[in-house]
Tab-separated table of C-alpha atoms in Angstrom:
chain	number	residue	atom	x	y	z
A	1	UNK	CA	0.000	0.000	0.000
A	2	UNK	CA	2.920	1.995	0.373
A	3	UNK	CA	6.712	3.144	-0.679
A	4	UNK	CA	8.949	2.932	2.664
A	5	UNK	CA	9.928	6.434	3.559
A	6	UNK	CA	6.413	7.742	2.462
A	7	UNK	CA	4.538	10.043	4.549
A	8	UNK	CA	0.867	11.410	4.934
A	9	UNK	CA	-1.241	13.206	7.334
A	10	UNK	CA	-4.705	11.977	8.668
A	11	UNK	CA	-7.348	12.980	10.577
A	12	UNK	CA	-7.143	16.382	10.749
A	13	UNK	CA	-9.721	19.009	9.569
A	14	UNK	CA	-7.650	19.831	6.748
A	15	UNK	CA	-5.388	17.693	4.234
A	16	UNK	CA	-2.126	20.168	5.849
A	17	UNK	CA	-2.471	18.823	9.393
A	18	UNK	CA	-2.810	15.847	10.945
A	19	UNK	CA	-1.048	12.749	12.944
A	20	UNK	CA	1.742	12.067	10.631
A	21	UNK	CA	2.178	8.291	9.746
A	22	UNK	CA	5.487	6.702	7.876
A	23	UNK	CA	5.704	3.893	5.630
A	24	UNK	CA	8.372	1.249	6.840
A	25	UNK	CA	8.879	-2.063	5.713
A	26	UNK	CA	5.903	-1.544	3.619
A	27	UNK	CA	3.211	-0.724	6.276
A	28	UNK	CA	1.883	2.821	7.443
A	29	UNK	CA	2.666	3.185	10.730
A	30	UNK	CA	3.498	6.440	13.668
A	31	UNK	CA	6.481	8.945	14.720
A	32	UNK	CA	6.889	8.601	18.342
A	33	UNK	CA	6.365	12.313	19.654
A	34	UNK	CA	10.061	12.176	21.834
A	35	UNK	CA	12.142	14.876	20.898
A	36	UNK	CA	9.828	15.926	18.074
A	37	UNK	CA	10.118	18.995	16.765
A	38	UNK	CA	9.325	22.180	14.185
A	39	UNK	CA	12.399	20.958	12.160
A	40	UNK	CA	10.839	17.279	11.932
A	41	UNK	CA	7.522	18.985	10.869
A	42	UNK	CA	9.214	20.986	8.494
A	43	UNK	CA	10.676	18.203	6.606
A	44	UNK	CA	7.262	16.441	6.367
A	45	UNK	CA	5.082	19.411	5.298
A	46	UNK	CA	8.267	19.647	2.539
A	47	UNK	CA	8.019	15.734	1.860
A	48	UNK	CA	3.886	16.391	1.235
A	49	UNK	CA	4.748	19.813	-0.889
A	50	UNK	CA	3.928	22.185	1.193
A	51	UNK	CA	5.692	25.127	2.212
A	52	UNK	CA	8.186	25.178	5.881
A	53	UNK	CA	7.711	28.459	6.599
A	54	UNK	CA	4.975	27.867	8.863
A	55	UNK	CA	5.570	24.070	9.683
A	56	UNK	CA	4.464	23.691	13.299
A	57	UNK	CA	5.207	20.199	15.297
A	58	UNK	CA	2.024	19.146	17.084
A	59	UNK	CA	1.827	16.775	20.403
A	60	UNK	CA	-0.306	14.609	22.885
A	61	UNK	CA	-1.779	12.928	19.866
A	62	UNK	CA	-3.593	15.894	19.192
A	63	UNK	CA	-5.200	14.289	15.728
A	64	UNK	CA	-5.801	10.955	17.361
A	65	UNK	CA	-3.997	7.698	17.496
A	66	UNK	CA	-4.386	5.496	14.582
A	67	UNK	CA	-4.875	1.773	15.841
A	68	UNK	CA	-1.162	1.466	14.207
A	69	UNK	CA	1.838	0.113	15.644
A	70	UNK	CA	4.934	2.805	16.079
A	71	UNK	CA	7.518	2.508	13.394
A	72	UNK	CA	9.794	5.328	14.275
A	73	UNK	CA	11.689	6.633	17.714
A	74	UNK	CA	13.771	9.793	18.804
A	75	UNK	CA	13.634	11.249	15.085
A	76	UNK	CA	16.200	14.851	14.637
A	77	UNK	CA	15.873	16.487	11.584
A	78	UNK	CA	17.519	19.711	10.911
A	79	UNK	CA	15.268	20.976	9.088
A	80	UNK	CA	17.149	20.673	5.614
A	81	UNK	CA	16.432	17.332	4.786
A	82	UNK	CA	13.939	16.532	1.733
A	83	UNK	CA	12.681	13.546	3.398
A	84	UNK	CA	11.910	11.870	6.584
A	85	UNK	CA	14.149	9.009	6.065
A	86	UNK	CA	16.909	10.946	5.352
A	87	UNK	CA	16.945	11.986	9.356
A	88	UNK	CA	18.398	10.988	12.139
A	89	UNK	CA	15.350	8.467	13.816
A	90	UNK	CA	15.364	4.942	14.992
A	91	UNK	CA	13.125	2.300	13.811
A	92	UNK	CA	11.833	-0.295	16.025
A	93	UNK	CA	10.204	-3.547	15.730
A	94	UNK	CA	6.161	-4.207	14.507
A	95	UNK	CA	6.185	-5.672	18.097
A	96	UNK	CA	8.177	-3.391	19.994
A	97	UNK	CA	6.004	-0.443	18.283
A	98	UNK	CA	2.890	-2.355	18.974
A	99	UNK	CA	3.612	-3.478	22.796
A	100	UNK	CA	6.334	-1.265	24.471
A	101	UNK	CA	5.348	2.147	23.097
A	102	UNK	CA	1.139	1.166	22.794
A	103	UNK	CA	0.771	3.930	24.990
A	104	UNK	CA	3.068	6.308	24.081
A	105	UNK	CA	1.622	10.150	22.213
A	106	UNK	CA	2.266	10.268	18.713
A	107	UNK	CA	3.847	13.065	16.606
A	108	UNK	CA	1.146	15.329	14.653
A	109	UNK	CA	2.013	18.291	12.002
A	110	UNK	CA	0.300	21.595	10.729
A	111	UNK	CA	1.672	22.992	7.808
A	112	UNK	CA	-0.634	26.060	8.099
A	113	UNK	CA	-0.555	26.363	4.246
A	114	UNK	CA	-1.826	29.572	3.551
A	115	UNK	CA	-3.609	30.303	0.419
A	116	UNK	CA	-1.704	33.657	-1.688
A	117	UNK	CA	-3.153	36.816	-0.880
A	118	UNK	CA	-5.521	38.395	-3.296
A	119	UNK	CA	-2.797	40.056	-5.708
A	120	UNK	CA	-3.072	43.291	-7.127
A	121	UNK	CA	-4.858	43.808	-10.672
A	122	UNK	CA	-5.077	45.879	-13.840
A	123	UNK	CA	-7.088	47.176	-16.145
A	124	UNK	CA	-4.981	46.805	-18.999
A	125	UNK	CA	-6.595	45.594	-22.225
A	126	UNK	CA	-5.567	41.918	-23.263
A	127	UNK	CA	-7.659	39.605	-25.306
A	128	UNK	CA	-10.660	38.116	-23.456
A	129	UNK	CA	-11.626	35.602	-25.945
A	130	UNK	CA	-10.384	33.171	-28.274
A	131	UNK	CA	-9.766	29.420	-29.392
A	132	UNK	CA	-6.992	27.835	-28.164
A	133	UNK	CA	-8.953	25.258	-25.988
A	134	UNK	CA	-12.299	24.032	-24.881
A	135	UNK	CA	-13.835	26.058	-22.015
A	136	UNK	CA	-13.386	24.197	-18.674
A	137	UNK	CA	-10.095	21.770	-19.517
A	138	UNK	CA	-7.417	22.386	-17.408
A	139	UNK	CA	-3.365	21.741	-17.532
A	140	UNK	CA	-0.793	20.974	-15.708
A	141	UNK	CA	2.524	22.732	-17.518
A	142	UNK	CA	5.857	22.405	-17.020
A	143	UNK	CA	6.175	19.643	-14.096
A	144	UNK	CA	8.654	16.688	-13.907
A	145	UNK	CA	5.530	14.398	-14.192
A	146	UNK	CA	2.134	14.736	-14.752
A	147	UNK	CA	0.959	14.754	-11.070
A	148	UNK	CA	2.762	18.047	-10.665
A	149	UNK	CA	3.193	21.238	-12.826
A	150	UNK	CA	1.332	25.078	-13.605
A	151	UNK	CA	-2.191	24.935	-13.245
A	152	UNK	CA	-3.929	26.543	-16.537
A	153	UNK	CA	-7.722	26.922	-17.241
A	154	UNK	CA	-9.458	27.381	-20.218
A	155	UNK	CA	-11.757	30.366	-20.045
A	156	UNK	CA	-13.566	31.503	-22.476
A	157	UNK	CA	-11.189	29.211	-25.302
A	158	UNK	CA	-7.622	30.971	-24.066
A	159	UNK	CA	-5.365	29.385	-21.662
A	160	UNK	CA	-5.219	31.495	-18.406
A	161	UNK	CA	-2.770	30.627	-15.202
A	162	UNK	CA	-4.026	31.303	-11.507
A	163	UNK	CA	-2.682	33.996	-9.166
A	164	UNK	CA	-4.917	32.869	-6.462
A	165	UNK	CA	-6.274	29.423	-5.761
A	166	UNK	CA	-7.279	27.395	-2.242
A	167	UNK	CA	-6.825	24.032	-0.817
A	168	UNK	CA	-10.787	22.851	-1.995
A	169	UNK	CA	-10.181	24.157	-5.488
A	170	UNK	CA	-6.902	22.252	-5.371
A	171	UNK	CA	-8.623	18.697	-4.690
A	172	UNK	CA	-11.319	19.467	-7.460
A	173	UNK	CA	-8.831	20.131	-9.664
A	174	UNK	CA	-6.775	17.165	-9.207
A	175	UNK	CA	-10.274	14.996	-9.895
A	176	UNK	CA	-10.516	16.568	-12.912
A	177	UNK	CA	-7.171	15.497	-13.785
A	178	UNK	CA	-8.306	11.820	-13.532
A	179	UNK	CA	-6.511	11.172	-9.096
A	180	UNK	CA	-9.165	9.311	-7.274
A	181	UNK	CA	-12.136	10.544	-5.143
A	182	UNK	CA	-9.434	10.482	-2.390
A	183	UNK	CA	-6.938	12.459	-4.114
A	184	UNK	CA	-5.503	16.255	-2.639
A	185	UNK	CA	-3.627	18.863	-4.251
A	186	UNK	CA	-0.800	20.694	-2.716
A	187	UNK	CA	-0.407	24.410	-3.823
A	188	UNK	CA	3.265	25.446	-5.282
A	189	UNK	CA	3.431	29.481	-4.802
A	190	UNK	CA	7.240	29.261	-5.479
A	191	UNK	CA	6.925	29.854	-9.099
A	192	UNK	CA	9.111	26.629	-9.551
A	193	UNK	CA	7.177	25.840	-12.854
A	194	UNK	CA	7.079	29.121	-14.492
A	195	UNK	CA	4.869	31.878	-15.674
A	196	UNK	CA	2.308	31.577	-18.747
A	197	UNK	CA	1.385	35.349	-18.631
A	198	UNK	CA	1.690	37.807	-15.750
A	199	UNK	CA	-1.935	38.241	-15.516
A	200	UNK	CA	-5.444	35.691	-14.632
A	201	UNK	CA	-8.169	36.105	-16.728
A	202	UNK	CA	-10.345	34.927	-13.384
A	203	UNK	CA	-10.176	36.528	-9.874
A	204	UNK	CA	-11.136	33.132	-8.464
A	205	UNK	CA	-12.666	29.986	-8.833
A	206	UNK	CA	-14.885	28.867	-5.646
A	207	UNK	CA	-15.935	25.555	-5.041
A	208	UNK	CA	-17.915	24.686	-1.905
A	209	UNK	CA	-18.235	20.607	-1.985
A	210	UNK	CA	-15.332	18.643	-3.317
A	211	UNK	CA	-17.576	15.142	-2.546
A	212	UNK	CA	-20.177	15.811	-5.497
A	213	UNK	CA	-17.747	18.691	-7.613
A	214	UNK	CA	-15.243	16.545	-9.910
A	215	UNK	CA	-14.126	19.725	-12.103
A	216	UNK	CA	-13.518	23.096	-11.578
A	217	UNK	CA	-16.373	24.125	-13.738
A	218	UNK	CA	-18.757	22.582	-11.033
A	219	UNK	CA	-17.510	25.548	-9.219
A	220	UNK	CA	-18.630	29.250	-9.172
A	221	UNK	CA	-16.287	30.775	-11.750
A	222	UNK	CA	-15.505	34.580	-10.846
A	223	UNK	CA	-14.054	36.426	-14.276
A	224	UNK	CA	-11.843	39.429	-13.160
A	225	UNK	CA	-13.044	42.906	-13.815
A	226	UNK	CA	-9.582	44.224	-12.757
A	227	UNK	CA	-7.229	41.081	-13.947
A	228	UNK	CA	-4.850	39.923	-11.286
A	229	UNK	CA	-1.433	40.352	-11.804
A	230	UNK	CA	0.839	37.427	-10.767
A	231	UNK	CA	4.442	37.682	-12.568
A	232	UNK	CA	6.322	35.033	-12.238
A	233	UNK	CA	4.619	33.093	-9.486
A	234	UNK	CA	1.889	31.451	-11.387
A	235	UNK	CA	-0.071	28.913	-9.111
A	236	UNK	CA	1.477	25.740	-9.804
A	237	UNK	CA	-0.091	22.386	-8.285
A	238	UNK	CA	1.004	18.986	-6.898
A	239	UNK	CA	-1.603	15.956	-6.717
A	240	UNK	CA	-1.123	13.111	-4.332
A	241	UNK	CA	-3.075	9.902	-5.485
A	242	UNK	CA	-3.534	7.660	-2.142
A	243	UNK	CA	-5.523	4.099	-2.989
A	244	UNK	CA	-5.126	3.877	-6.661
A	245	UNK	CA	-5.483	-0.152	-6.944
A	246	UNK	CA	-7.505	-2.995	-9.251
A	247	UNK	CA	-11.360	-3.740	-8.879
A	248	UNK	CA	-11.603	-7.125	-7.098
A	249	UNK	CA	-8.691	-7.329	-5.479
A	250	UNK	CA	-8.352	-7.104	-1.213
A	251	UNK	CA	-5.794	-6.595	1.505
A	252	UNK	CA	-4.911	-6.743	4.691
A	253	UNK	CA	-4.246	-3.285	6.614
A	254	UNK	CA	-2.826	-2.535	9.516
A	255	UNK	CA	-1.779	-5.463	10.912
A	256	UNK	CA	1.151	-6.636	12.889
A	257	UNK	CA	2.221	-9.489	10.465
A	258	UNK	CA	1.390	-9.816	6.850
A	259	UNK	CA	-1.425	-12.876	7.377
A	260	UNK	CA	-3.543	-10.271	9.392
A	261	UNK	CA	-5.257	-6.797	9.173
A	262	UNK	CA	-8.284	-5.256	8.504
A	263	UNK	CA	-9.886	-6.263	5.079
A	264	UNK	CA	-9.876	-4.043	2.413
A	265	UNK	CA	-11.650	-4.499	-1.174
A	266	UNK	CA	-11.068	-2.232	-5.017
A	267	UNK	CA	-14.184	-0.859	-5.777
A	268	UNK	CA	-13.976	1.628	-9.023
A	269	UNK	CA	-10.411	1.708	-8.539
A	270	UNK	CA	-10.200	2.839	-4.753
A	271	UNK	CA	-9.920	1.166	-1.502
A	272	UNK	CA	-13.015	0.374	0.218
A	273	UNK	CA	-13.452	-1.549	3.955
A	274	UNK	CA	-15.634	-4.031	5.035
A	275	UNK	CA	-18.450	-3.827	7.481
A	276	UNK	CA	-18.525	-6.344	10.341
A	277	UNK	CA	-22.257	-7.124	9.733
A	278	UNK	CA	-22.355	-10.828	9.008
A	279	UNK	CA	-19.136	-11.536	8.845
A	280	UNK	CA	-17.661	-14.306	10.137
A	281	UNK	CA	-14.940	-17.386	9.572
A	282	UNK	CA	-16.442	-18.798	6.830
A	283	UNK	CA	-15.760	-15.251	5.235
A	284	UNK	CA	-12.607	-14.849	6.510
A	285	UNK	CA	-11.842	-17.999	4.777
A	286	UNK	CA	-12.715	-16.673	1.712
A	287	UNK	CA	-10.703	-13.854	2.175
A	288	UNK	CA	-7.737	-16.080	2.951
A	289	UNK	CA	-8.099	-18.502	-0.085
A	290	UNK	CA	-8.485	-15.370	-2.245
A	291	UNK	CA	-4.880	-13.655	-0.265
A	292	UNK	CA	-3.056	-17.074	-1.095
A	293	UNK	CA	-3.241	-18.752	2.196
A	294	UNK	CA	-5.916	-21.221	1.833
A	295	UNK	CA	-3.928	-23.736	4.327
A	296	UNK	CA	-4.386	-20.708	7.278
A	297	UNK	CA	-6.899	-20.930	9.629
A	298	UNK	CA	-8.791	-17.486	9.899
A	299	UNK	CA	-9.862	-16.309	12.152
A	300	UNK	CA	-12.382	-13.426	12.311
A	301	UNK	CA	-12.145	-9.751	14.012
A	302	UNK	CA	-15.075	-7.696	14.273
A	303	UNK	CA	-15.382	-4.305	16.272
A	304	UNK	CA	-12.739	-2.792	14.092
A	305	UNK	CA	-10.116	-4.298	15.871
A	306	UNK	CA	-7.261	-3.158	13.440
A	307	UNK	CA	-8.524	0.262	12.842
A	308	UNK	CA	-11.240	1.882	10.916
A	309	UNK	CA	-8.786	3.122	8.434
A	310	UNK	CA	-9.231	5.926	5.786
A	311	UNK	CA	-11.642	4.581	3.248
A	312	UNK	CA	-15.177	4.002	3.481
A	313	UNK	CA	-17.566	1.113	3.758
A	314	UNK	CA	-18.340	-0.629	0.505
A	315	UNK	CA	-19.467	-3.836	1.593
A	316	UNK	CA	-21.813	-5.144	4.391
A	317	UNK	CA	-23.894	-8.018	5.413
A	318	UNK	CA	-21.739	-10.556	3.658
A	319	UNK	CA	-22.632	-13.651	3.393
C-alpha cells in the first residue's frame, strides 16, 4: 500500500495537518512524539509539498492515534532534509512499536498552508476571448511528471494561469485530472514551474463541496473585472493519489504481520473496507483462499479491531 519512507497526514480538519504516519517495511505506521520537533515537521510538510515556513510540530496525539503500531523513535531532523528518512530516527520492531510504546503520544504536524493573498490587478486591455482550448479543460505545464506542474484553465477558449487558488479548489482540480475521489492537491506558490502570462483572466474559482464537484467548472467561476497580476509566481499544483489499486482485489491493513489486518476491497479503482455485519470465519476464509493462504486458519475480528482506516464502507452483510 505503500513506498517505505512515504509520509501522509490523517485525521485532521484539513489535508495540511494531521497525525503524521510513515511507511516502513511496507506498512503505514506512527512517529513517536520524543524529541519531536518544528524541524521534523518541516521536513514532512516539505516531503507532502507544502511550504516550511509555517511548519508547526504538534503533540499529545492531538489528531488521534491510529490503531497502528509505532515505526519510528527519537527522530532529529535539521530541518534541511527533503525527506523523513533521510533523518536521524530509529526504527523499532512491529512488536516493539505495537507493545512497548502502545501507549506512548504520537507526533502530529500543521503545515498552516496559507492560500496567496488576493494580488493586485489591472485594467490593462488583453484579449478576453479566443480558441486555443475548450472552455473548462485544465493543464498541468511544465512539471517533472504529470501529477505536478502550472495549473492553466481554459476560459472563455484561451489558456489562463491562476494567481490565487485554495486548498478545496486544489482537490477538485486534481479529480478533474483523472486522481481518485481520495486524491488532494498541494499548492506550489514558489513559481518553480514558471509563468504563462503575468496576468489571470479569473479573480477566483470557488468551489464549496469537493464530494459531489469533480471539475472546476462545477464551481462558481468569478471572471476578473480588474485582472490579477501574478508575474512570475503562477499557481502551480502537486496531486497526491492515495488508494489507486484494481477492482476485485483485497488486503490486509494494519496489521502486525502480513497474514492479518483489517480487510480491504477495489471498488472503481479505490480502496473500500468491510463492514462487520455478518461476517464471520467462513468469510474470513474466503478472504484467505483469495490472499493465497488457503492452508491458514482465519480467524475473524469484528469491532474494528485493526482500525477503521481511511476509506469508506463498501461492503456489508456478507454472506
Amino acid at each position: 500500500d505503500c513506498v517505505d519512507g512515504d509520509v501522509r497526514l490523517v485525521n485532521g480538519d484539513k489535508d495540511s495537518e494531521g497525525t503524521v504516519e510513515v511507511c516502513y517495511a511496507g506498512l503505514w505506521g506512527l512517529v513517536d512524539q520524543g524529541g519531536w520537533d518544528d524541524d521534523d515537521a518541516s521536513v514532512v510538510c516539505w516531503q507532502l509539498g507544502y511550504s516550511t515556513a509555517d511548519a508547526t510540530a504538534v503533540y499529545n496525539s492531538q489528531y488521534g492515534r491510529p490503531n497502528k503500531t509505532i515505526h519510528l523513535v527519537n527522530v532529529n531532523c535539521q530541518g534541511t532534509e527533503v525527506r523523513i528518512e533521510e533523518c536521524t530516527k530509529t526504527a523499532i520492531s512491529l512488536i516493539e512499536g505495537k507493545t512497548i510504546y502502545k501507549n506512548h503520544s504520537v507526533a502530529g504536524v500543521d503545515c498552516h498552508p496559507e492560500p496567496p493573498t488576493p494580488p493586485s490587478c489591472t485594467t490593462m486591455s488583453v484579449p478576453k476571448s479566443g480558441s486555443e482550448c475548450d472552455n473548462g479543460m485544465i493543464q498541468l505545464q511544465n512539471g517533472g511528471s504529470n501529477r505536478e506542474g502550472r495549473l492553466v484553465y481554459c476560459h472563455n477558449g484561451l489558456w489562463t494561469p491562476f494567481c490565487y487558488l485554495d486548498e478545496r479548489a486544489a482537490t477538485v482540480a486534481c479529480k478533474q485530472l483523472g486522481f481518485n475521489a481520495y486524491t488532494w492537491g498541494a499548492i506550489i506558490t514558489t513559481g518553480e514551474f514558471g509563468s504563462l502570462q503575468n496576468y489571470s483572466l479569473l479573480q477566483n474559482i470557488s468551489c464549496s463541496d469537493t464530494a459531489s464537484e469533480t471539475t472546476l467548472g462545477d464551481c462558481d467561476v468569478y471572471e476578473a473585472d480588474c485582472l490579477p497580476l501574478c508575474p512570475g509566481t503562477n499557481i502551480g499544483l502537486r496531486c497526491f493519489d492515495p488508494g489507486v489499486c484494481s477492482d476485485g482485489t483485497i488486503r490486509l491493513a494494519d496489521g502486525l504481520i502480513e497474514q492479518e489486518g483489517r480487510v480491504e476491497v477495489c471498488i472503481d479503482g479505490v480502496w473500500g473496507t468491510v463492514c462487520d455485519d455478518g461476517w464471520d470465519k467462513t468469510d474470513a476464509h474466503v478472504a484467505c483462499q483469495q490472499l493465497g493462504h488457503p492452508e491458514l486458519e482465519p480467524i475473524a475480528f469484528i469491532e474494528s479491531h485493526f482500525g477503521d482506516g481511511q476509506y469508506p464502507i463498501v461492503y456489508s452483510n456478507m454472506a
